[in-house]
Amino acid sequence: MWEQMPEHVKTLCPYCGVGCGLIADTDGPRLLRVRGDPDHPANFGKLCPKGATVAQTVNTPTRLRYAMQRDDLYDDLTVCPPHTAVREAARRLDSIIQQHGPQAVAFYLSGQLTTESQYLANKFAKAYLRTNHVDSNSRLCMASAAQGMKLSLGSDGPPTCYADIELADAHLFVGSNAAHCHPVLFDRVAARVQKGKARCIVVDPRRTATAEIAEMHLAVRPGTDLILMNGLLRLFRDVGKIDKDYIADHTEGWPELNTLLDQYPPEFVARTCGIPYEQLMAAARILIESERLLTYWTMGVNQTVHGTFTSNAIINLHLATGKIGKPGCGPFSLTGQPNAMGGRDVGYMSHSLPGYRSIAEPEHRRQMEQLWGLPAGAIRDEIGYDAVRLFEAMESGEIRAVWIIGSNPAASMPNLPRVRRALESAELVIVQDAYYPTETTSYAHIVLPAALNLEQDGTFCNTERRVTLMQKAVPPPGDAMPDWWWVKQVAAAMGFTAGLRHENAAQIFDEFARTTAGRPNDQSAMHHELLRVKGPQQWPYPAMGRPSERRYTDGKFPTPSGKARLWARDLGPEADATSLEFPLLLTTGRVLNQWHTRTKTGNVDQLNKMDPAPFIQMHPDDARELDLSDGDAVFVRSRRGKCRGTVRLDANASPGVVFVPIHWNELWAPASSPNEATTDDVDPLSKQPGLKCCAVSISAVSANRTEQLPLSLIE
Ligand code: SF4
């Protein structure tokens, strides 16, 4: 007997943070196709190729349908009933906790889980197991933007909304290839620019598809965005285009920032960023002339060891010019994953708690203990390990068990040689995923089959803080179940039932929403039925007070003084600096038609035809120096490891910089993962690794040559 499903179900695209609405057409138990939801305010029916082919990712031969287990990694994984896998997970977790304490257990979660699953896993770990070692792949994605917004504005969460796109006079993209990474959102920008209704500047070391439509492309050297942002604000100041009233009434820190800006004359900025002086001045002129400015940023900023500083510098520009909290204005951090915003709302990182609370704040811990019905002191006061330190602690034997849900760290983490050593040395690795195999399941002792988002009810929150209800369109295959269900079963098998009695996703959401009451991300008046009836809603959506599409419209910020903070941010030393041995810079990123480690998109022929294979993008000048040609097989070597690939010559690359897409890893293209070479040096404030900026050398595979680019080419 199959469950009777409605035939046209409103749900959501599982890929990027734009959060496009989908309608899933079914014939009952079978998914026939998906199409864009014309009523969804994120996309009004439009979809990019990934979203349009979601239906082909559901019933693939690679779907994980049944639980599996083994005693150790030398054995094969064997299929087992769900209750056996649950009992075994509970027994082994309990045994490790008995011997080594709860802090020997870690969780690694994902921005691709529903808010409900993120919430319950986080609650189970921090409230009941009593480990704060809960981190997520958002650490690789948005941690610096989140930290930057918290330090500058008093709260994470972008102040802007998509409606601002049609109201802005100018769009500044910094380290964002939105044309490929946030395509439906970018189409709205492109439409405005192409009609001559707005201007566009793109700051990126590569001439990307985003740069193609821009009036100006500033091909900065990787890692110099902070210098550029300071330099631009200096030029605003020098022509009297800062907003002195806004600075005086709504900010703190201007005197220090003003002094710092003296160190950023345009000649210095142009030279250090590697862009022509005239181009810098022309870009500044465009921005100064524009009344309404949106600045978008994402991985090119966040995945550097000074991503938080650069985020602060971007926000400085908006605060000092008063271009925030107004229509068509604001700093707009673009979220990589579909529900990283939801994850941040529920506090699924090692330093946070639901409702944008912090583990480091005694009052925040007390509030959550009260909300969760825990005794005082139940939540540990020490901050848990961020993603990089979590795997380091696993390698050293301090962390002995990890439960990985909806992520593939054996492909996506930087410095993979270390991550593999860590996973190999763990006593227990539980991997919960919708697909098998993945690079990470190679290290799993227990594998739990997860439902996809089309197979469950739940919510995602997109990059404009809009929460959408995803409704179950088809039943999950085999024994697959929603992620929160597995968490609840294992918790129950370990004896934790009080506080984890939720029967469905709606009940979990209700509890989560209550934790946000009175907090900056208040969504306490939201519930599943409201979202079903009224459609997607943006937070803040408080029970007391009014919803609002834009934040900080009154110039009041959630800081002790009520004012935002202008930070004087100066550039520190490069973490993974180039040298004679490693003279090039490696940068990594997405291509339009693939997603993360291809567990989903690798199954879609249509997408694979458009983006079929990995490549190493190089500027022809660099290739000439190394006597390389288009199509040559090469090694990319760093201080940590090496990967191999095929050279793609492209004049759109910057000289001295090579680009490798992140999607092809061990399963799809052995030895090709760029993360064999990337650095796990982190931003000291956000703990986000500097994936975008790694010193490497390139050498031909066939002749095993070691010639390298002279340093002079990149200086
Ligand atoms: Fe999905 Fe993002 Fe494409 Fe929209 S833009 S369809 S959310 S991948």
PDB file of N, CA and C in Angstrom, residues 439-522:
ATOM      1  N   GLU A 439      32.121   9.778  -0.703  1.00  0.00           N
ATOM      2  CA  GLU A 439      33.503   9.667  -0.235  1.00  0.00           C
ATOM      3  C   GLU A 439      33.524   9.381   1.269  1.00  0.00           C
ATOM      4  N   THR A 440      32.546   9.932   2.000  1.00  0.00           N
ATOM      5  CA  THR A 440      32.560   9.797   3.460  1.00  0.00           C
ATOM      6  C   THR A 440      32.058   8.433   3.921  1.00  0.00           C
ATOM      7  N   THR A 441      31.150   7.809   3.172  1.00  0.00           N
ATOM      8  CA  THR A 441      30.661   6.501   3.631  1.00  0.00           C
ATOM      9  C   THR A 441      31.784   5.461   3.636  1.00  0.00           C
ATOM     10  N   SER A 442      32.878   5.710   2.929  1.00  0.00           N
ATOM     11  CA  SER A 442      34.024   4.786   2.991  1.00  0.00           C
ATOM     12  C   SER A 442      34.554   4.637   4.406  1.00  0.00           C
ATOM     13  N   TYR A 443      34.282   5.634   5.246  1.00  0.00           N
ATOM     14  CA  TYR A 443      34.815   5.616   6.618  1.00  0.00           C
ATOM     15  C   TYR A 443      33.732   5.301   7.650  1.00  0.00           C
ATOM     16  N   ALA A 444      32.539   4.956   7.171  1.00  0.00           N
ATOM     17  CA  ALA A 444      31.403   4.800   8.089  1.00  0.00           C
ATOM     18  C   ALA A 444      31.353   3.416   8.706  1.00  0.00           C
ATOM     19  N   HIS A 445      30.984   3.360   9.984  1.00  0.00           N
ATOM     20  CA  HIS A 445      30.650   2.097  10.646  1.00  0.00           C
ATOM     21  C   HIS A 445      29.150   1.838  10.566  1.00  0.00           C
ATOM     22  N   ILE A 446      28.392   2.934  10.580  1.00  0.00           N
ATOM     23  CA  ILE A 446      26.930   2.816  10.482  1.00  0.00           C
ATOM     24  C   ILE A 446      26.454   3.850   9.459  1.00  0.00           C
ATOM     25  N   VAL A 447      25.592   3.390   8.551  1.00  0.00           N
ATOM     26  CA  VAL A 447      25.056   4.292   7.528  1.00  0.00           C
ATOM     27  C   VAL A 447      23.538   4.299   7.672  1.00  0.00           C
ATOM     28  N   LEU A 448      22.954   5.500   7.771  1.00  0.00           N
ATOM     29  CA  LEU A 448      21.505   5.621   7.963  1.00  0.00           C
ATOM     30  C   LEU A 448      20.892   6.330   6.751  1.00  0.00           C
ATOM     31  N   PRO A 449      19.826   5.754   6.170  1.00  0.00           N
ATOM     32  CA  PRO A 449      19.256   6.324   4.942  1.00  0.00           C
ATOM     33  C   PRO A 449      18.313   7.494   5.220  1.00  0.00           C
ATOM     34  N   ALA A 450      18.568   8.626   4.579  1.00  0.00           N
ATOM     35  CA  ALA A 450      17.796   9.844   4.843  1.00  0.00           C
ATOM     36  C   ALA A 450      16.813  10.117   3.707  1.00  0.00           C
ATOM     37  N   ALA A 451      15.693  10.722   4.065  1.00  0.00           N
ATOM     38  CA  ALA A 451      14.722  11.182   3.070  1.00  0.00           C
ATOM     39  C   ALA A 451      15.229  12.478   2.438  1.00  0.00           C
ATOM     40  N   LEU A 452      14.928  12.665   1.161  1.00  0.00           N
ATOM     41  CA  LEU A 452      15.209  13.948   0.506  1.00  0.00           C
ATOM     42  C   LEU A 452      14.133  14.962   0.886  1.00  0.00           C
ATOM     43  N   ASN A 453      14.356  16.216   0.503  1.00  0.00           N
ATOM     44  CA  ASN A 453      13.374  17.221   0.932  1.00  0.00           C
ATOM     45  C   ASN A 453      12.016  17.040   0.245  1.00  0.00           C
ATOM     46  N   LEU A 454      11.982  16.436  -0.944  1.00  0.00           N
ATOM     47  CA  LEU A 454      10.690  16.182  -1.583  1.00  0.00           C
ATOM     48  C   LEU A 454       9.932  15.049  -0.897  1.00  0.00           C
ATOM     49  N   GLU A 455      10.603  14.363   0.012  1.00  0.00           N
ATOM     50  CA  GLU A 455      10.004  13.182   0.651  1.00  0.00           C
ATOM     51  C   GLU A 455       9.621  13.443   2.106  1.00  0.00           C
ATOM     52  N   GLN A 456       9.595  14.724   2.501  1.00  0.00           N
ATOM     53  CA  GLN A 456       9.272  15.021   3.907  1.00  0.00           C
ATOM     54  C   GLN A 456       8.721  16.439   4.019  1.00  0.00           C
ATOM     55  N   ASP A 457       8.058  16.690   5.134  1.00  0.00           N
ATOM     56  CA  ASP A 457       7.658  18.053   5.490  1.00  0.00           C
ATOM     57  C   ASP A 457       8.807  18.710   6.241  1.00  0.00           C
ATOM     58  N   GLY A 458       8.931  20.003   6.079  1.00  0.00           N
ATOM     59  CA  GLY A 458       9.973  20.722   6.812  1.00  0.00           C
ATOM     60  C   GLY A 458      10.131  22.108   6.227  1.00  0.00           C
ATOM     61  N   THR A 459      11.031  22.886   6.814  1.00  0.00           N
ATOM     62  CA  THR A 459      11.222  24.256   6.332  1.00  0.00           C
ATOM     63  C   THR A 459      12.689  24.508   5.985  1.00  0.00           C
ATOM     64  N   PHE A 460      12.875  25.394   5.030  1.00  0.00           N
ATOM     65  CA  PHE A 460      14.176  25.974   4.699  1.00  0.00           C
ATOM     66  C   PHE A 460      14.035  27.492   4.821  1.00  0.00           C
ATOM     67  N   CYS A 461      15.124  28.160   5.196  1.00  0.00           N
ATOM     68  CA  CYS A 461      15.140  29.632   5.233  1.00  0.00           C
ATOM     69  C   CYS A 461      16.174  30.110   4.214  1.00  0.00           C
ATOM     70  N   ASN A 462      15.774  30.983   3.315  1.00  0.00           N
ATOM     71  CA  ASN A 462      16.695  31.364   2.239  1.00  0.00           C
ATOM     72  C   ASN A 462      17.499  32.622   2.594  1.00  0.00           C
ATOM     73  N   THR A 463      18.234  33.107   1.609  1.00  0.00           N
ATOM     74  CA  THR A 463      19.214  34.160   1.864  1.00  0.00           C
ATOM     75  C   THR A 463      18.574  35.517   2.166  1.00  0.00           C
ATOM     76  N   GLU A 464      17.276  35.684   1.854  1.00  0.00           N
ATOM     77  CA  GLU A 464      16.604  36.934   2.253  1.00  0.00           C
ATOM     78  C   GLU A 464      15.766  36.686   3.516  1.00  0.00           C
ATOM     79  N   ARG A 465      16.100  35.671   4.291  1.00  0.00           N
ATOM     80  CA  ARG A 465      15.451  35.349   5.571  1.00  0.00           C
ATOM     81  C   ARG A 465      14.013  34.886   5.379  1.00  0.00           C
ATOM     82  N   ARG A 466      13.735  34.267   4.224  1.00  0.00           N
ATOM     83  CA  ARG A 466      12.363  33.836   3.952  1.00  0.00           C
ATOM     84  C   ARG A 466      12.223  32.341   4.232  1.00  0.00           C
ATOM     85  N   VAL A 467      11.269  32.021   5.070  1.00  0.00           N
ATOM     86  CA  VAL A 467      11.034  30.627   5.466  1.00  0.00           C
ATOM     87  C   VAL A 467       9.928  30.046   4.581  1.00  0.00           C
ATOM     88  N   THR A 468      10.249  28.904   3.964  1.00  0.00           N
ATOM     89  CA  THR A 468       9.275  28.241   3.092  1.00  0.00           C
ATOM     90  C   THR A 468       8.983  26.857   3.645  1.00  0.00           C
ATOM     91  N   LEU A 469       7.721  26.497   3.634  1.00  0.00           N
ATOM     92  CA  LEU A 469       7.342  25.128   4.027  1.00  0.00           C
ATOM     93  C   LEU A 469       7.494  24.210   2.824  1.00  0.00           C
ATOM     94  N   MET A 470       8.267  23.159   3.005  1.00  0.00           N
ATOM     95  CA  MET A 470       8.351  22.109   1.980  1.00  0.00           C
ATOM     96  C   MET A 470       7.371  21.030   2.403  1.00  0.00           C
ATOM     97  N   GLN A 471       6.547  20.618   1.460  1.00  0.00           N
ATOM     98  CA  GLN A 471       5.559  19.593   1.789  1.00  0.00           C
ATOM     99  C   GLN A 471       5.927  18.288   1.104  1.00  0.00           C
ATOM    100  N   LYS A 472       5.653  17.235   1.795  1.00  0.00           N
ATOM    101  CA  LYS A 472       6.016  15.909   1.294  1.00  0.00           C
ATOM    102  C   LYS A 472       5.271  15.637  -0.018  1.00  0.00           C
ATOM    103  N   ALA A 473       6.048  15.343  -1.055  1.00  0.00           N
ATOM    104  CA  ALA A 473       5.443  15.100  -2.363  1.00  0.00           C
ATOM    105  C   ALA A 473       5.352  13.613  -2.679  1.00  0.00           C
ATOM    106  N   VAL A 474       6.374  12.865  -2.271  1.00  0.00           N
ATOM    107  CA  VAL A 474       6.400  11.420  -2.522  1.00  0.00           C
ATOM    108  C   VAL A 474       6.984  10.730  -1.291  1.00  0.00           C
ATOM    109  N   PRO A 475       6.679   9.442  -1.111  1.00  0.00           N
ATOM    110  CA  PRO A 475       7.268   8.752   0.043  1.00  0.00           C
ATOM    111  C   PRO A 475       8.738   8.462  -0.189  1.00  0.00           C
ATOM    112  N   PRO A 476       9.540   8.430   0.872  1.00  0.00           N
ATOM    113  CA  PRO A 476      10.962   8.073   0.695  1.00  0.00           C
ATOM    114  C   PRO A 476      11.093   6.590   0.357  1.00  0.00           C
ATOM    115  N   PRO A 477      12.180   6.214  -0.311  1.00  0.00           N
ATOM    116  CA  PRO A 477      12.329   4.809  -0.695  1.00  0.00           C
ATOM    117  C   PRO A 477      12.816   3.938   0.468  1.00  0.00           C
ATOM    118  N   GLY A 478      12.474   2.668   0.425  1.00  0.00           N
ATOM    119  CA  GLY A 478      12.990   1.702   1.401  1.00  0.00           C
ATOM    120  C   GLY A 478      12.761   2.150   2.827  1.00  0.00           C
ATOM    121  N   ASP A 479      13.820   2.140   3.614  1.00  0.00           N
ATOM    122  CA  ASP A 479      13.739   2.524   5.031  1.00  0.00           C
ATOM    123  C   ASP A 479      14.170   3.969   5.256  1.00  0.00           C
ATOM    124  N   ALA A 480      14.331   4.746   4.179  1.00  0.00           N
ATOM    125  CA  ALA A 480      14.774   6.141   4.357  1.00  0.00           C
ATOM    126  C   ALA A 480      13.735   6.924   5.159  1.00  0.00           C
ATOM    127  N   MET A 481      14.218   7.777   6.045  1.00  0.00           N
ATOM    128  CA  MET A 481      13.338   8.586   6.906  1.00  0.00           C
ATOM    129  C   MET A 481      13.951   9.981   7.053  1.00  0.00           C
ATOM    130  N   PRO A 482      13.125  10.964   7.459  1.00  0.00           N
ATOM    131  CA  PRO A 482      13.686  12.307   7.674  1.00  0.00           C
ATOM    132  C   PRO A 482      14.826  12.266   8.693  1.00  0.00           C
ATOM    133  N   ASP A 483      15.778  13.158   8.540  1.00  0.00           N
ATOM    134  CA  ASP A 483      16.959  13.154   9.422  1.00  0.00           C
ATOM    135  C   ASP A 483      16.577  13.257  10.896  1.00  0.00           C
ATOM    136  N   TRP A 484      15.597  14.118  11.208  1.00  0.00           N
ATOM    137  CA  TRP A 484      15.222  14.288  12.621  1.00  0.00           C
ATOM    138  C   TRP A 484      14.694  12.982  13.206  1.00  0.00           C
ATOM    139  N   TRP A 485      14.032  12.159  12.372  1.00  0.00           N
ATOM    140  CA  TRP A 485      13.467  10.892  12.857  1.00  0.00           C
ATOM    141  C   TRP A 485      14.584   9.974  13.349  1.00  0.00           C
ATOM    142  N   TRP A 486      15.687   9.887  12.594  1.00  0.00           N
ATOM    143  CA  TRP A 486      16.805   9.036  13.021  1.00  0.00           C
ATOM    144  C   TRP A 486      17.403   9.539  14.328  1.00  0.00           C
ATOM    145  N   VAL A 487      17.523  10.859  14.439  1.00  0.00           N
ATOM    146  CA  VAL A 487      18.072  11.442  15.680  1.00  0.00           C
ATOM    147  C   VAL A 487      17.192  11.048  16.861  1.00  0.00           C
ATOM    148  N   LYS A 488      15.897  11.197  16.658  1.00  0.00           N
ATOM    149  CA  LYS A 488      14.953  10.870  17.736  1.00  0.00           C
ATOM    150  C   LYS A 488      15.049   9.387  18.118  1.00  0.00           C
ATOM    151  N   GLN A 489      15.167   8.496  17.135  1.00  0.00           N
ATOM    152  CA  GLN A 489      15.222   7.052  17.434  1.00  0.00           C
ATOM    153  C   GLN A 489      16.482   6.704  18.227  1.00  0.00           C
ATOM    154  N   VAL A 490      17.618   7.233  17.789  1.00  0.00           N
ATOM    155  CA  VAL A 490      18.865   6.914  18.490  1.00  0.00           C
ATOM    156  C   VAL A 490      18.819   7.503  19.902  1.00  0.00           C
ATOM    157  N   ALA A 491      18.304   8.733  20.016  1.00  0.00           N
ATOM    158  CA  ALA A 491      18.185   9.358  21.343  1.00  0.00           C
ATOM    159  C   ALA A 491      17.326   8.478  22.255  1.00  0.00           C
ATOM    160  N   ALA A 492      16.205   8.004  21.728  1.00  0.00           N
ATOM    161  CA  ALA A 492      15.304   7.166  22.542  1.00  0.00           C
ATOM    162  C   ALA A 492      16.006   5.877  22.954  1.00  0.00           C
ATOM    163  N   ALA A 493      16.771   5.286  22.030  1.00  0.00           N
ATOM    164  CA  ALA A 493      17.481   4.037  22.348  1.00  0.00           C
ATOM    165  C   ALA A 493      18.549   4.263  23.412  1.00  0.00           C
ATOM    166  N   MET A 494      18.996   5.506  23.551  1.00  0.00           N
ATOM    167  CA  MET A 494      19.976   5.821  24.603  1.00  0.00           C
ATOM    168  C   MET A 494      19.288   6.268  25.884  1.00  0.00           C
ATOM    169  N   GLY A 495      17.960   6.280  25.875  1.00  0.00           N
ATOM    170  CA  GLY A 495      17.215   6.633  27.082  1.00  0.00           C
ATOM    171  C   GLY A 495      16.797   8.085  27.163  1.00  0.00           C
ATOM    172  N   PHE A 496      17.036   8.853  26.104  1.00  0.00           N
ATOM    173  CA  PHE A 496      16.643  10.272  26.107  1.00  0.00           C
ATOM    174  C   PHE A 496      15.306  10.417  25.390  1.00  0.00           C
ATOM    175  N   THR A 497      14.246  10.468  26.137  1.00  0.00           N
ATOM    176  CA  THR A 497      12.940  10.626  25.501  1.00  0.00           C
ATOM    177  C   THR A 497      12.315  11.960  25.876  1.00  0.00           C
ATOM    178  N   ALA A 498      12.417  12.354  27.158  1.00  0.00           N
ATOM    179  CA  ALA A 498      11.846  13.641  27.563  1.00  0.00           C
ATOM    180  C   ALA A 498      12.509  14.740  26.752  1.00  0.00           C
ATOM    181  N   GLY A 499      11.705  15.642  26.213  1.00  0.00           N
ATOM    182  CA  GLY A 499      12.275  16.746  25.430  1.00  0.00           C
ATOM    183  C   GLY A 499      12.520  16.383  23.976  1.00  0.00           C
ATOM    184  N   LEU A 500      12.322  15.121  23.620  1.00  0.00           N
ATOM    185  CA  LEU A 500      12.519  14.712  22.222  1.00  0.00           C
ATOM    186  C   LEU A 500      11.339  13.845  21.781  1.00  0.00           C
ATOM    187  N   ARG A 501      10.139  14.269  22.210  1.00  0.00           N
ATOM    188  CA  ARG A 501       8.958  13.444  21.936  1.00  0.00           C
ATOM    189  C   ARG A 501       8.204  13.875  20.678  1.00  0.00           C
ATOM    190  N   HIS A 502       8.779  14.758  19.907  1.00  0.00           N
ATOM    191  CA  HIS A 502       8.063  15.312  18.751  1.00  0.00           C
ATOM    192  C   HIS A 502       7.612  14.202  17.807  1.00  0.00           C
ATOM    193  N   GLU A 503       6.386  14.354  17.345  1.00  0.00           N
ATOM    194  CA  GLU A 503       5.826  13.332  16.447  1.00  0.00           C
ATOM    195  C   GLU A 503       5.997  13.708  14.988  1.00  0.00           C
ATOM    196  N   ASN A 504       6.207  14.975  14.726  1.00  0.00           N
ATOM    197  CA  ASN A 504       6.326  15.401  13.322  1.00  0.00           C
ATOM    198  C   ASN A 504       7.122  16.709  13.251  1.00  0.00           C
ATOM    199  N   ALA A 505       7.419  17.093  12.006  1.00  0.00           N
ATOM    200  CA  ALA A 505       8.250  18.289  11.798  1.00  0.00           C
ATOM    201  C   ALA A 505       7.546  19.549  12.297  1.00  0.00           C
ATOM    202  N   ALA A 506       6.214  19.579  12.187  1.00  0.00           N
ATOM    203  CA  ALA A 506       5.481  20.780  12.616  1.00  0.00           C
ATOM    204  C   ALA A 506       5.683  21.023  14.111  1.00  0.00           C
ATOM    205  N   GLN A 507       5.682  19.949  14.896  1.00  0.00           N
ATOM    206  CA  GLN A 507       5.885  20.113  16.339  1.00  0.00           C
ATOM    207  C   GLN A 507       7.302  20.615  16.648  1.00  0.00           C
ATOM    208  N   ILE A 508       8.264  20.101  15.888  1.00  0.00           N
ATOM    209  CA  ILE A 508       9.648  20.573  16.116  1.00  0.00           C
ATOM    210  C   ILE A 508       9.743  22.056  15.771  1.00  0.00           C
ATOM    211  N   PHE A 509       9.125  22.439  14.645  1.00  0.00           N
ATOM    212  CA  PHE A 509       9.191  23.852  14.246  1.00  0.00           C
ATOM    213  C   PHE A 509       8.556  24.735  15.314  1.00  0.00           C
ATOM    214  N   ASP A 510       7.423  24.300  15.862  1.00  0.00           N
ATOM    215  CA  ASP A 510       6.750  25.111  16.892  1.00  0.00           C
ATOM    216  C   ASP A 510       7.695  25.376  18.066  1.00  0.00           C
ATOM    217  N   GLU A 511       8.397  24.323  18.470  1.00  0.00           N
ATOM    218  CA  GLU A 511       9.316  24.495  19.612  1.00  0.00           C
ATOM    219  C   GLU A 511      10.474  25.428  19.237  1.00  0.00           C
ATOM    220  N   PHE A 512      11.026  25.199  18.043  1.00  0.00           N
ATOM    221  CA  PHE A 512      12.115  26.078  17.593  1.00  0.00           C
ATOM    222  C   PHE A 512      11.649  27.537  17.545  1.00  0.00           C
ATOM    223  N   ALA A 513      10.460  27.760  16.960  1.00  0.00           N
ATOM    224  CA  ALA A 513       9.965  29.135  16.799  1.00  0.00           C
ATOM    225  C   ALA A 513       9.844  29.828  18.161  1.00  0.00           C
ATOM    226  N   ARG A 514       9.431  29.055  19.173  1.00  0.00           N
ATOM    227  CA  ARG A 514       9.311  29.655  20.523  1.00  0.00           C
ATOM    228  C   ARG A 514      10.671  30.125  21.042  1.00  0.00           C
ATOM    229  N   THR A 515      11.750  29.417  20.662  1.00  0.00           N
ATOM    230  CA  THR A 515      13.075  29.821  21.166  1.00  0.00           C
ATOM    231  C   THR A 515      13.532  31.153  20.565  1.00  0.00           C
ATOM    232  N   THR A 516      12.874  31.589  19.485  1.00  0.00           N
ATOM    233  CA  THR A 516      13.312  32.833  18.832  1.00  0.00           C
ATOM    234  C   THR A 516      12.563  34.063  19.356  1.00  0.00           C
ATOM    235  N   ALA A 517      11.571  33.850  20.214  1.00  0.00           N
ATOM    236  CA  ALA A 517      10.747  34.984  20.674  1.00  0.00           C
ATOM    237  C   ALA A 517      11.621  36.056  21.322  1.00  0.00           C
ATOM    238  N   GLY A 518      11.481  37.270  20.839  1.00  0.00           N
ATOM    239  CA  GLY A 518      12.233  38.386  21.406  1.00  0.00           C
ATOM    240  C   GLY A 518      13.680  38.458  20.963  1.00  0.00           C
ATOM    241  N   ARG A 519      14.092  37.533  20.118  1.00  0.00           N
ATOM    242  CA  ARG A 519      15.463  37.522  19.624  1.00  0.00           C
ATOM    243  C   ARG A 519      15.529  38.256  18.271  1.00  0.00           C
ATOM    244  N   PRO A 520      16.759  38.587  17.799  1.00  0.00           N
ATOM    245  CA  PRO A 520      16.840  39.316  16.519  1.00  0.00           C
ATOM    246  C   PRO A 520      16.210  38.546  15.355  1.00  0.00           C
ATOM    247  N   ASN A 521      16.266  37.213  15.399  1.00  0.00           N
ATOM    248  CA  ASN A 521      15.672  36.411  14.314  1.00  0.00           C
ATOM    249  C   ASN A 521      14.312  35.862  14.740  1.00  0.00           C
ATOM    250  N   ASP A 522      13.519  36.716  15.365  1.00  0.00           N
ATOM    251  CA  ASP A 522      12.215  36.310  15.907  1.00  0.00           C
ATOM    252  C   ASP A 522      11.299  35.791  14.793  1.00  0.00           C
TER     253      ASP A 522
END
